[in-house]
XYZ file of N, CA and C in Angstrom:
243
model
N -87.093 -21.950 92.482
C -87.667 -21.451 93.716
C -88.106 -22.614 94.607
N -88.566 -23.726 93.999
C -89.024 -24.848 94.818
C -87.859 -25.488 95.568
N -86.646 -25.467 94.995
C -85.497 -26.011 95.693
C -85.246 -25.283 97.004
N -85.562 -24.001 97.033
C -85.369 -23.225 98.254
C -86.295 -23.706 99.369
N -87.425 -24.245 99.000
C -88.368 -24.747 100.001
C -87.974 -26.142 100.462
N -87.545 -27.002 99.533
C -87.314 -28.403 99.835
C -85.915 -28.703 100.359
N -84.919 -27.987 99.909
C -83.542 -28.213 100.328
C -83.307 -27.516 101.668
N -83.014 -28.291 102.722
C -82.822 -27.670 104.045
C -81.754 -26.579 104.050
N -80.743 -26.728 103.216
C -79.680 -25.715 103.184
C -80.150 -24.416 102.553
N -81.167 -24.472 101.690
C -81.655 -23.287 100.985
C -82.976 -22.764 101.551
N -83.552 -23.495 102.483
C -84.855 -23.126 103.030
C -84.769 -21.836 103.836
N -85.771 -21.011 103.704
C -85.822 -19.758 104.461
C -85.983 -20.045 105.942
N -85.454 -19.201 106.781
C -85.613 -19.400 108.216
C -87.094 -19.426 108.608
N -87.437 -20.314 109.484
C -88.809 -20.396 109.957
C -89.653 -21.422 109.226
N -89.181 -21.943 108.079
C -89.929 -22.958 107.343
C -89.516 -24.310 107.901
N -90.453 -24.978 108.522
C -90.161 -26.272 109.157
C -90.096 -27.392 108.115
N -89.512 -28.483 108.514
C -89.434 -29.668 107.664
C -90.838 -30.152 107.317
N -91.724 -30.131 108.287
C -93.108 -30.572 108.075
C -93.810 -29.691 107.057
N -93.643 -28.384 107.169
C -94.263 -27.449 106.225
C -93.703 -27.654 104.819
N -92.413 -27.905 104.716
C -91.788 -28.124 103.415
C -92.319 -29.406 102.771
N -92.475 -30.459 103.567
C -93.007 -31.736 103.049
C -94.455 -31.570 102.580
N -95.239 -30.839 103.354
C -96.648 -30.620 102.986
C -96.749 -29.827 101.689
N -95.913 -28.811 101.544
C -95.897 -28.006 100.317
C -95.491 -28.853 99.122
N -94.483 -29.674 99.313
C -94.020 -30.539 98.224
C -95.113 -31.517 97.805
N -95.789 -32.107 98.779
C -96.856 -33.053 98.483
C -97.971 -32.375 97.686
N -98.337 -31.171 98.069
C -99.366 -30.438 97.336
C -98.939 -30.117 95.919
N -97.682 -29.739 95.753
C -97.165 -29.422 94.424
C -97.138 -30.668 93.544
N -96.679 -31.791 94.111
C -96.620 -33.036 93.341
C -98.021 -33.530 92.974
N -98.962 -33.393 93.886
C -100.347 -33.783 93.583
C -100.884 -32.981 92.410
N -100.669 -31.686 92.440
C -101.124 -30.836 91.343
C -100.441 -31.209 90.035
N -99.159 -31.511 90.095
C -98.423 -31.881 88.890
C -98.975 -33.175 88.277
N -99.189 -34.201 89.104
C -99.719 -35.455 88.580
C -101.139 -35.291 88.037
N -101.936 -34.502 88.727
C -103.311 -34.250 88.255
C -103.276 -33.530 86.906
N -102.375 -32.571 86.763
C -102.251 -31.832 85.505
C -101.768 -32.741 84.383
N -100.775 -33.569 84.676
C -100.285 -34.511 83.664
C -101.397 -35.472 83.239
N -102.199 -35.909 84.190
C -103.323 -36.766 83.857
C -104.332 -36.062 82.977
N -104.596 -34.807 83.261
C -105.540 -34.032 82.438
C -105.020 -33.898 81.011
N -103.716 -33.645 80.863
C -103.131 -33.522 79.529
C -103.293 -34.829 78.765
N -102.986 -35.941 79.412
C -103.144 -37.241 78.750
C -104.613 -37.533 78.436
N -105.502 -37.091 79.309
C -106.929 -37.272 79.058
C -107.351 -36.501 77.807
N -106.837 -35.288 77.641
C -107.163 -34.500 76.467
C -106.634 -35.142 75.192
N -105.532 -35.853 75.321
C -104.941 -36.567 74.178
C -105.601 -37.919 73.946
N -106.564 -38.253 74.786
C -107.278 -39.512 74.756
C -106.344 -40.709 74.957
N -105.341 -40.507 75.768
C -104.427 -41.583 76.178
C -104.904 -42.024 77.561
N -105.913 -42.892 77.538
C -106.628 -43.240 78.751
C -105.771 -43.943 79.796
N -104.940 -44.876 79.374
C -104.124 -45.629 80.331
C -103.105 -44.711 81.002
N -102.463 -43.861 80.218
C -101.482 -42.929 80.773
C -102.141 -41.945 81.728
N -103.327 -41.472 81.368
C -104.073 -40.552 82.239
C -104.436 -41.245 83.541
N -104.882 -42.485 83.440
C -105.235 -43.247 84.639
C -104.045 -43.355 85.587
N -102.880 -43.627 85.054
C -101.672 -43.754 85.875
C -101.350 -42.450 86.607
N -101.482 -41.332 85.925
C -101.178 -40.045 86.546
C -102.190 -39.693 87.632
N -103.469 -39.952 87.363
C -104.487 -39.671 88.380
C -104.309 -40.571 89.605
N -103.908 -41.813 89.383
C -103.659 -42.712 90.513
C -102.491 -42.207 91.366
N -101.464 -41.675 90.722
C -100.340 -41.106 91.474
C -100.803 -39.910 92.303
N -101.639 -39.072 91.713
C -102.161 -37.912 92.438
C -102.979 -38.356 93.641
N -103.779 -39.389 93.448
C -104.621 -39.878 94.548
C -103.837 -40.624 95.622
N -102.702 -41.174 95.249
C -101.833 -41.795 96.241
C -101.315 -40.736 97.206
N -100.964 -39.575 96.656
C -100.457 -38.483 97.482
C -101.571 -37.783 98.260
N -102.751 -37.662 97.626
C -103.862 -36.970 98.277
C -105.160 -37.724 97.966
N -105.502 -38.712 98.781
C -106.705 -39.522 98.522
C -107.993 -38.706 98.504
N -108.003 -37.526 99.053
C -109.206 -36.706 99.094
C -109.341 -35.752 97.913
N -108.509 -35.907 96.894
C -108.551 -35.017 95.735
C -109.752 -35.383 94.858
N -110.836 -34.645 95.039
C -112.095 -34.947 94.353
C -111.965 -34.829 92.836
N -111.264 -33.808 92.344
C -111.142 -33.621 90.904
C -110.391 -34.778 90.269
N -109.305 -35.221 90.884
C -108.561 -36.363 90.351
C -109.429 -37.621 90.365
N -110.260 -37.778 91.384
C -111.155 -38.939 91.468
C -112.164 -38.939 90.329
N -112.753 -37.795 90.065
C -113.734 -37.695 88.977
C -113.071 -37.982 87.642
N -111.927 -37.376 87.410
C -111.229 -37.591 86.142
C -110.758 -39.036 86.000
N -110.326 -39.654 87.104
C -109.942 -41.062 87.060
C -111.143 -41.920 86.642
N -112.286 -41.649 87.223
C -113.493 -42.367 86.831
C -113.819 -42.179 85.366
N -113.602 -40.980 84.873
C -113.874 -40.690 83.458
C -112.968 -41.499 82.540
N -111.668 -41.533 82.851
C -110.752 -42.257 81.953
C -110.960 -43.759 82.040
N -111.342 -44.257 83.219
C -111.655 -45.689 83.335
C -112.891 -46.011 82.508
N -113.895 -45.155 82.575
C -115.107 -45.341 81.770
C -114.776 -45.326 80.277
N -113.908 -44.402 79.865
C -113.540 -44.282 78.454
C -112.791 -45.502 77.929
N -112.139 -46.244 78.821
C -111.416 -47.444 78.397
C -112.362 -48.594 78.088
N -113.600 -48.458 78.520
C -114.638 -49.483 78.299
C -114.197 -50.849 78.804
N -113.686 -50.832 80.038
C -113.289 -52.080 80.699
C -114.086 -52.185 81.991
N -115.237 -52.830 81.924
C -116.119 -52.883 83.105
C -115.491 -53.581 84.304
N -114.470 -54.399 84.110
C -113.844 -55.089 85.235
C -113.117 -54.130 86.155
N -112.778 -52.943 85.662
C -112.121 -51.949 86.499
C -113.163 -51.248 87.353
């Protein structure tokens, strides 16, 4: 179903390129945040940090990703970060 939104040939009439890009960005942000949460639950701090950073690159205002990023950095016990 997501291909129908992102692929111009499959996009429904009336869905603009800008709207499709915004939807994709939101979906990708959620995906990276979710992957980070999964890695956080597995206590894979470095991997979780990478996923949260990707989410924040796409949406710097994502408060939940910011909090979780701070948590995994704290768990790594590396004060230089």
